[in-house]
XYZ file of C-alpha atoms in Angstrom:
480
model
C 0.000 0.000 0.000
C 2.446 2.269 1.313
C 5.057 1.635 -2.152
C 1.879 2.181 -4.246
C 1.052 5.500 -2.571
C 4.279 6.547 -2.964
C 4.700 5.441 -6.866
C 1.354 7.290 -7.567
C 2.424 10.225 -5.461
C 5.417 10.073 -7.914
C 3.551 9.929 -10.854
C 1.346 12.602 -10.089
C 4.048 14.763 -9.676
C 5.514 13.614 -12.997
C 2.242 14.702 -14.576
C 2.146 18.278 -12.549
C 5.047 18.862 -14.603
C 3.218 17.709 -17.430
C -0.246 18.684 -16.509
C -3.121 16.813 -15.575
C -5.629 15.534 -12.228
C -6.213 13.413 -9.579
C -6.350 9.340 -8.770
C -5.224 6.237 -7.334
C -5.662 2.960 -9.434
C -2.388 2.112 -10.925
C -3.725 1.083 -14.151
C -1.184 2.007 -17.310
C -3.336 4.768 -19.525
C -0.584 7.188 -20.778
C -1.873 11.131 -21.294
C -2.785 12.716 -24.059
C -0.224 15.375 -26.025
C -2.395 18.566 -25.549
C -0.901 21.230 -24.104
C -1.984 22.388 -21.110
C -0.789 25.422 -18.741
C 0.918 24.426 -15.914
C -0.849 24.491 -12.260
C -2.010 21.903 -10.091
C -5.588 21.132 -8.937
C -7.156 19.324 -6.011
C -8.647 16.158 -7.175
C -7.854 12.655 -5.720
C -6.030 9.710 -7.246
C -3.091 8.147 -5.515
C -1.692 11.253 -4.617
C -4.848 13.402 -4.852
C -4.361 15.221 -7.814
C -7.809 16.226 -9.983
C -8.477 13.719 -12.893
C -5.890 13.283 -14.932
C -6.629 13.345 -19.011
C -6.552 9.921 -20.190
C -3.661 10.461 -22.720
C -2.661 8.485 -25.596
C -0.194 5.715 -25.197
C 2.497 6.895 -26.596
C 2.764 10.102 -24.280
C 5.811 10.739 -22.297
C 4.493 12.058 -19.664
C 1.327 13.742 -18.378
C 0.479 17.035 -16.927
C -1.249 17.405 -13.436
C -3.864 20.193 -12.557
C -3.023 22.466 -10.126
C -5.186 22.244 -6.975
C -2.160 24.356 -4.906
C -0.545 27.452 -5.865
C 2.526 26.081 -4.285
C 5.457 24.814 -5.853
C 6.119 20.659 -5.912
C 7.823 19.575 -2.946
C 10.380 17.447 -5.389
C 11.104 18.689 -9.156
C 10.665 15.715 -10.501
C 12.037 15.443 -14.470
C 11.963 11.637 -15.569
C 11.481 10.615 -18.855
C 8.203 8.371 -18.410
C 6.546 5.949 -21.468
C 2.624 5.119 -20.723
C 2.796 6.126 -17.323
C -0.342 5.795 -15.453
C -1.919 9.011 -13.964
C -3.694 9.733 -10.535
C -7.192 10.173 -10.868
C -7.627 12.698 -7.892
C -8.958 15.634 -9.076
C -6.937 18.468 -10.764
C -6.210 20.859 -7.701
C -2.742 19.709 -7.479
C 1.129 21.052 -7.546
C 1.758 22.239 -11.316
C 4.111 20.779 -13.536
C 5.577 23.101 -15.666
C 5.865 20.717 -18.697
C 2.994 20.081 -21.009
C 3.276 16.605 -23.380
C 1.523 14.811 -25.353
C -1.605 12.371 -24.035
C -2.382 9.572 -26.101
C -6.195 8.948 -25.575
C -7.014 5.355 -25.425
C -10.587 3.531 -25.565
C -12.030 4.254 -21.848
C -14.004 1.557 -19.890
C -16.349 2.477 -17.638
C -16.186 2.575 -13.840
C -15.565 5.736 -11.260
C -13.176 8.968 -9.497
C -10.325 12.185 -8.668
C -7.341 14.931 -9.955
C -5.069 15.462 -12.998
C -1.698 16.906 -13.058
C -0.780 20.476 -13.895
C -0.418 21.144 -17.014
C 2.259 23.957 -18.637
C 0.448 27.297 -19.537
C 0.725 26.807 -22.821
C -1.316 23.990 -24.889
C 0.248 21.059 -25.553
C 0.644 19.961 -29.362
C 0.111 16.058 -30.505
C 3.632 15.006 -31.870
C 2.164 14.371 -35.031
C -0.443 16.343 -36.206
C -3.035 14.024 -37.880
C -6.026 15.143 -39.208
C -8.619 13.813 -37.787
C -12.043 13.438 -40.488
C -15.255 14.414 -39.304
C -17.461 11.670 -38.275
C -20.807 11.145 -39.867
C -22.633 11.127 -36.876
C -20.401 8.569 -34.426
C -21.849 4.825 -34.296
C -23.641 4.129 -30.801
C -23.162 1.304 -28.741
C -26.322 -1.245 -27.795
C -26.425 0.998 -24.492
C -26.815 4.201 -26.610
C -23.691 5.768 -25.603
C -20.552 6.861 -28.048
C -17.609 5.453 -28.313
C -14.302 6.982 -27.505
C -11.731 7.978 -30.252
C -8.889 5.097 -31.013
C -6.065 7.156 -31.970
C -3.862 8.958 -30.443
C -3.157 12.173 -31.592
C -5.091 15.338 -30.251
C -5.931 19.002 -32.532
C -3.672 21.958 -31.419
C -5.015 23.734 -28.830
C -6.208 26.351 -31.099
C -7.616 23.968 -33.705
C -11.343 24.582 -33.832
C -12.308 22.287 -36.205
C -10.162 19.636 -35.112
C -11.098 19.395 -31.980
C -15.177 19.758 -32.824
C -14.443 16.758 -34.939
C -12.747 14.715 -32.768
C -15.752 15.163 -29.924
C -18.273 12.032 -30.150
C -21.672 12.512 -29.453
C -24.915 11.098 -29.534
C -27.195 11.402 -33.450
C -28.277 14.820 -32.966
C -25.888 16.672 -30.876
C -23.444 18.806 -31.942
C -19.868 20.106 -30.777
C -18.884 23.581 -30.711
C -15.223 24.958 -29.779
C -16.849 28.143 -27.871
C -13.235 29.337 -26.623
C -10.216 28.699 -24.769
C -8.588 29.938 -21.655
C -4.328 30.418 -20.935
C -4.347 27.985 -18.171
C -6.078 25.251 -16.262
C -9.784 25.785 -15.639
C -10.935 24.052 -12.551
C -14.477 25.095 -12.812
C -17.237 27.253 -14.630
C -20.696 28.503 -13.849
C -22.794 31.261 -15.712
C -23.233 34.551 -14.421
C -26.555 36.776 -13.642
C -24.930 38.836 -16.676
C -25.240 35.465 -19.004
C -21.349 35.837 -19.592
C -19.380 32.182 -18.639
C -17.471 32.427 -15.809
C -13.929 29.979 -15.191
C -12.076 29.571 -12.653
C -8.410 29.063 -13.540
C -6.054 27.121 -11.088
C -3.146 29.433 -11.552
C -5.212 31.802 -9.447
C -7.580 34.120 -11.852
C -11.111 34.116 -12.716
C -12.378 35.183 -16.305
C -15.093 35.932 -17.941
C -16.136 34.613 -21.753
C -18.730 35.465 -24.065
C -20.371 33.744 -27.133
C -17.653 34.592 -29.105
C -15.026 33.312 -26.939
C -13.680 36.309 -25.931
C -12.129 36.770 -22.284
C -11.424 39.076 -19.633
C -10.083 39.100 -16.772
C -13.004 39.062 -13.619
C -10.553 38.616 -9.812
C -7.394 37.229 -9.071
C -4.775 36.626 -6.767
C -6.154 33.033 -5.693
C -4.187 30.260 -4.711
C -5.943 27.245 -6.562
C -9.612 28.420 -7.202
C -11.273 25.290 -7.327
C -15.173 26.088 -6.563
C -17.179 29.296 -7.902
C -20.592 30.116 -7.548
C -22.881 33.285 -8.148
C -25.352 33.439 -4.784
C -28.663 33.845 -6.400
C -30.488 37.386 -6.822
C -26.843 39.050 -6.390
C -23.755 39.764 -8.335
C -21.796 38.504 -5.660
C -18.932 35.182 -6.837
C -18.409 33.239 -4.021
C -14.865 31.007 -4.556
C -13.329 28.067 -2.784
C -9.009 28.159 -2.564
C -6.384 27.438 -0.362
C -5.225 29.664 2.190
C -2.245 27.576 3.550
C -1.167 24.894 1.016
C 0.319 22.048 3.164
C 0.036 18.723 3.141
C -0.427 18.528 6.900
C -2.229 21.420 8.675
C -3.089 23.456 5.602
C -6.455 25.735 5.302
C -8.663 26.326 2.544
C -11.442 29.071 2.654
C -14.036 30.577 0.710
C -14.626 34.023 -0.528
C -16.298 36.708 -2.613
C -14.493 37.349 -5.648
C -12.817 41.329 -5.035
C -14.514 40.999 -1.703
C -13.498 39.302 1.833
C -13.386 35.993 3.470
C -16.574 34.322 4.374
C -15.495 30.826 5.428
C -12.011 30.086 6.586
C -10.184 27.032 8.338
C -11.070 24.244 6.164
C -9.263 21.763 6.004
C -6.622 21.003 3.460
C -4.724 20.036 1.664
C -3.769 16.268 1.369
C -1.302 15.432 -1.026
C -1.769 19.010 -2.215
C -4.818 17.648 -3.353
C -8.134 17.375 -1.286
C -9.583 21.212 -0.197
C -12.573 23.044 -0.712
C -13.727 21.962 -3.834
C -17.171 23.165 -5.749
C -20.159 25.477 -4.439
C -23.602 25.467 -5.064
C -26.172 27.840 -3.519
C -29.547 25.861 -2.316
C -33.120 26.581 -2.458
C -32.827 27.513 1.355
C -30.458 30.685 0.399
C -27.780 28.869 2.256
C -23.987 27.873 0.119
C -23.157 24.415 0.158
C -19.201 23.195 -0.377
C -17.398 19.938 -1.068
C -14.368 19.576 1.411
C -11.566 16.692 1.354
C -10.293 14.381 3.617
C -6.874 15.081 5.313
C -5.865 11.915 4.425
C -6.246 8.423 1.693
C -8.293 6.502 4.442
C -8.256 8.529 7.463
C -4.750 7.358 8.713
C -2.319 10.017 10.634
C -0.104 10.907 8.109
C 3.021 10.250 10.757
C 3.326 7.132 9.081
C 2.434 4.724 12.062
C -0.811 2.896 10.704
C -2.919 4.293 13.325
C -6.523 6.290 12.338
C -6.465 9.435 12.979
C -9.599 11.374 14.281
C -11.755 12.941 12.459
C -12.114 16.560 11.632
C -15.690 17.928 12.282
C -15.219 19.489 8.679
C -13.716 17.550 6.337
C -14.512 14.677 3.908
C -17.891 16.504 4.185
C -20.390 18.592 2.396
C -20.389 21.494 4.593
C -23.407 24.615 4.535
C -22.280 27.744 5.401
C -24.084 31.251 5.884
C -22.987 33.282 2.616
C -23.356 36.573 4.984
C -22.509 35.280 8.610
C -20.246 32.601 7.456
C -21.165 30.094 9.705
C -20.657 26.751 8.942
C -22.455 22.717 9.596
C -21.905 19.719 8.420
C -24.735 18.414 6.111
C -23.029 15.039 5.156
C -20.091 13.259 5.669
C -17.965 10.792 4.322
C -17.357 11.622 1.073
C -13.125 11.518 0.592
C -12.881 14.134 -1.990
C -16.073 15.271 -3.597
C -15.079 17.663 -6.231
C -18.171 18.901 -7.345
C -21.843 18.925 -6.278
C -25.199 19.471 -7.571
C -28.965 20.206 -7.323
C -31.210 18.289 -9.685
C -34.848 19.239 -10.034
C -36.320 17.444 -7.487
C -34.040 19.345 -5.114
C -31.887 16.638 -4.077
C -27.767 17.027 -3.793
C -25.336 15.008 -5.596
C -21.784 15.013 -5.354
C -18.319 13.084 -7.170
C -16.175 11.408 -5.031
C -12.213 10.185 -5.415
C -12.087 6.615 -3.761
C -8.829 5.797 -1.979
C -5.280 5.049 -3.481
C -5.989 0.976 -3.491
C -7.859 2.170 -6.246
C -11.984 1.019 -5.993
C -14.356 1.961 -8.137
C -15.137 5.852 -8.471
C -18.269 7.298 -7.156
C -20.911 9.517 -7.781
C -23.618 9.330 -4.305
C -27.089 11.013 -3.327
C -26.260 13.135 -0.682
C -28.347 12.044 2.830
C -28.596 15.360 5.162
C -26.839 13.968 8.221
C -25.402 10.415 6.710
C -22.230 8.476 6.488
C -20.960 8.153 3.018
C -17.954 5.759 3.671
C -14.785 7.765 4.538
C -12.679 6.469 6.301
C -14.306 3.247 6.522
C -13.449 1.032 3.641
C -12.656 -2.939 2.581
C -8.321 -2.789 2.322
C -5.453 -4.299 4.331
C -4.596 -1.175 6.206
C -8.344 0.062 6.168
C -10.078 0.294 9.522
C -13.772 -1.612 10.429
C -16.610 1.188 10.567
C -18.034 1.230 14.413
C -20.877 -1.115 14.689
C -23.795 1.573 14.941
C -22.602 3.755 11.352
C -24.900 2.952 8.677
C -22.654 3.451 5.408
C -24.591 5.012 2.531
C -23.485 3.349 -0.658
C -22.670 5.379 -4.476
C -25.331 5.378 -6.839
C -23.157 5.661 -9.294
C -19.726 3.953 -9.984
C -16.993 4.046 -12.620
C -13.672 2.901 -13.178
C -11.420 2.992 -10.559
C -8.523 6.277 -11.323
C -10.923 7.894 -13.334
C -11.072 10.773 -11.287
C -14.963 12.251 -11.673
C -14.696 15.919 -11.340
C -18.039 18.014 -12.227
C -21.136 17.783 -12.410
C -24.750 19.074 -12.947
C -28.279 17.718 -13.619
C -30.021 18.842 -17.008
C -32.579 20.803 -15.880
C -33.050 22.721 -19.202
C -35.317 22.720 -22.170
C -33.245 22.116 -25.259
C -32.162 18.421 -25.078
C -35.092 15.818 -25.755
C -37.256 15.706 -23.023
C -36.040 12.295 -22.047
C -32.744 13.918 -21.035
C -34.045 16.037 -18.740
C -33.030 15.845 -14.756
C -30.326 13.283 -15.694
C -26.855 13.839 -14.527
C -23.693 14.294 -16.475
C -20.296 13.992 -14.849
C -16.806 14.595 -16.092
C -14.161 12.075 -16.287
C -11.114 13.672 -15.767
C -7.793 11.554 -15.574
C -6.135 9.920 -18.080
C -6.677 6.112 -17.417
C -8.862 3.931 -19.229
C -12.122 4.754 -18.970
C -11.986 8.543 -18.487
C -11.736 11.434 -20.578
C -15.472 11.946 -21.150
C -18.495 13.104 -19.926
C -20.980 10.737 -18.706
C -24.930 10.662 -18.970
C -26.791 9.081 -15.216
C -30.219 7.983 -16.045
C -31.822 5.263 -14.723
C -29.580 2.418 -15.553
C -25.594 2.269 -15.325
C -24.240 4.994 -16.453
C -23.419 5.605 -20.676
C -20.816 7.874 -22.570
C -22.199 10.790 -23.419
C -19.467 13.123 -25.441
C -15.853 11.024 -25.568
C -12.558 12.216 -27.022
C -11.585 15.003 -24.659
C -8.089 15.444 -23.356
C -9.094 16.178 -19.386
C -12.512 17.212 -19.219
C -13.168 19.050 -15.855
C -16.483 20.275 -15.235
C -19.617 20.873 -16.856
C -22.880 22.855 -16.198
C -26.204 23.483 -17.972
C -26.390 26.805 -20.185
C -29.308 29.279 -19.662
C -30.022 28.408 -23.131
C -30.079 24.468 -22.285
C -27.032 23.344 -23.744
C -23.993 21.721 -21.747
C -20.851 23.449 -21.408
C -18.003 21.540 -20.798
C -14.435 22.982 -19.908
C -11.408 20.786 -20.443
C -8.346 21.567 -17.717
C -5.654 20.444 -20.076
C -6.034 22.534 -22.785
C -7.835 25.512 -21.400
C -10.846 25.002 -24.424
C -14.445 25.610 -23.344
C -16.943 23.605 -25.112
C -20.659 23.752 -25.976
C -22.776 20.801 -26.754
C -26.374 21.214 -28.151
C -29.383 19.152 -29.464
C -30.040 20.544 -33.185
C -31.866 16.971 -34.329
């Protein structure tokens, strides 16, 4: 256990300096050549590290996103072949090389972080053309099937990349813009201009057109963002104190104050405040991380630590008094949460480095989701009165689910609508794509991405989906 943490802890590192997120299977899917900007993000994998693109095989090495606005503890400049990437998500340390991922065929299963990826987009070695497909074959499921070669569009290559994007008869793929660095996370704004967060430490805004400017800055690691209803007012999730031990995330108003501070952070530079979302109640509701892979003291003695009233939790807070309670706990890393219409709370969750399934859960007000009580050697036994709340959802273990949102619009086919779609982010097999949750398991959706991150619901009902390693922003609608 302890050699695997520590190879995935290297590898994630490896990818910072490549770019991509977080995870913890130690299966062998090599990233993707796109360039990314370098930063680190704060999803889980074996060192949690956001999901990491799953790159094509023939990458060297693979960027990590950049949960921490810190520097790696190690520089760590290895040539790697096919190395496999953490699937934590994507707030972890940067690595200030971008390569090429090779994208191979995902399987399905669930997630956490990528590793930072350079500022600048990362170019396939060879630059194949890729044809546009009539629209992509489905499988007997309905879903798409993910792209079998290797080689990704320049950053800056519209068509390419529209063309490369599977999705369903009927929906189509628009490159809507693209972003220098690692978005983390997007939401729309009362002004109906797109909103990204961008883990080396700015916020932007983007129009139609794909044009940016600059919103706030000065963040270390923006990983959540949310406009509180009725106001103009961006509340944002970051670290405060990036350590591995003892560090403190918080959230604010964007060119305002602190609301929320001392939250706990930041495990492997990974797990912190994550994604916001503002309820029906008027109250803000946050995804924090563990302080640890299975609630172990990270002193290296075995031993379980004890728990932090605040973290591995979905937290509410007061958006004007700041007070916080827990709403749900046990969730290790959830990355991003939800609303659907029915006004229930979902949330993505980064399993532990021994690399289960990923998970996607129904939030119960007041339940136990599983952390730190899970089925591995150096695991420890829940207590014989905690009634563990199993995932929904599941997917394949390291591939690091990041966002996600529940179509509550009116532009997809009415069968679409309150159905959940979450972002694979890391680069192992079986990620790199957005997923559809209806009532059966869950089916690709739109495949072909480098290290999709999050995705929300447009005021005009199509899905926006914003990929950390190369910065692009991309809109999917139903045309028929």
């Amino acid at each position: 256990m302890y050699l695997t943490f520590m190879r995935r802890t290297f590898y994630l590192f490896l990818l910072f300096a490549l770019g991509i997120i977080s995870g913890c299977g130690e299966s062998e899917a090599a990233l993707p050549t796109v360039a990314p900007t370098a930063v680190s993000l704060n999803i889980d994998s074996e060192a949690t590290v956001p999901p990491t693109a799953t790159l094509p095989a023939t990458s060297t090495a693979a960027p990590e996103p950049a949960t921490a606005t810190s520097e790696p503890t190690a520089t760590l400049e290895p040539t790697v072949t096919n190395t496999a990437v953490s699937e934590d998500s994507p707030t972890a340390e940067p690595i200030e090389e971008s390569t090429e991922i090779p994208v191979e065929e995902p399987t399905e299963s669930p997630t956490e972080e990528p590793p930072t990826a350079t500022a600048e987009a990362v170019q396939p070695t060879a630059e194949a053309t890729i044809p546009a497909p009539a629209p992509p074959p489905t499988t007997g499921d309905g879903s798409v099937p993910a792209p079998t070669d290797n080689n990704y569009p320049g950053n800056d290559d519209r068509v390419g990349w529209e063309n490369r994007i599977n999705v369903p008869a009927g929906f189509t793929v628009n490159y809507v813009g693209r972003v220098d660095g690692n978005p983390t996370s997007i939401t729309f704004g009362p002004d109906g201009l797109l909103y990204i967060a961008i883990q080396q430490g700015n916020i932007v805004s983007m129009d139609g057109a794909g044009n940016t400017n600059f919103y706030a800055g000065g963040f270390n690691t923006p990983t959540g963002i949310a406009f509180r209803p009725g106001t103009s007012l961006l509340y944002v999730s970051s670290r405060l104190r990036n350590e591995n031990v003892n560090g403190e995330a918080q959230i604010s108003i964007a060119n305002g104050g602190q609301v929320v501070g001392g939250l706990p952070c930041c495990y492997t530079f990974f797990h912190s405040a994550n994604g916001i979302e503002f309820g029906a109640d008027g109250f803000g509701y946050v995804g924090v991380g563990a302080r640890a892979d299975h609630g172990e003291i990270l002193d290296g003695s075995g031993q379980q630590d004890e728990r932090h009233p605040l973290e591995a939790a979905i937290l509410r807070f007061n958006p004007d008094t700041g007070a916080v309670e827990t709403y749900a706990r046990g969730l290790r890393n959830p990355y991003d949460i939800a609303w659907d219409a029915n006004g229930q709370l979902w949330a993505t969750d980064n399993t532990p480095d021994f690399d289960p399934p990923e998970e996607v859960h129904r939030v119960v007000p007041g339940g136990e989701h599983g952390y730190p009580w899970y089925d591995c050697d150096v695991c420890f036994a829940p207590p014989a009165d905690v009634n563990i709340i199993p995932p929904v959802y599941t997917f394949a273990p390291s591939s690091s689910p990041t966002g996600i949102t529940a179509y509550t619009g009116s532009q997809f086919p009415s069968n679409y609508f309150n159905d959940k779609f979450v972002t694979l982010w890391s680069a192992f097999v079986g990620a790199q794509k957005v997923m559809r949750l209806s009532s059966g398991p869950p089916t690709n959706f739109a495949t072909g991405f480098a290290a999709p991150i999050d995705v929300i619901v447009g005021p005009e009902g199509s899905l926006y989906v914003a990929d950390w390693a190369t910065g692009i922003i991309f809109k999917i609608s139903y045309t028929g």
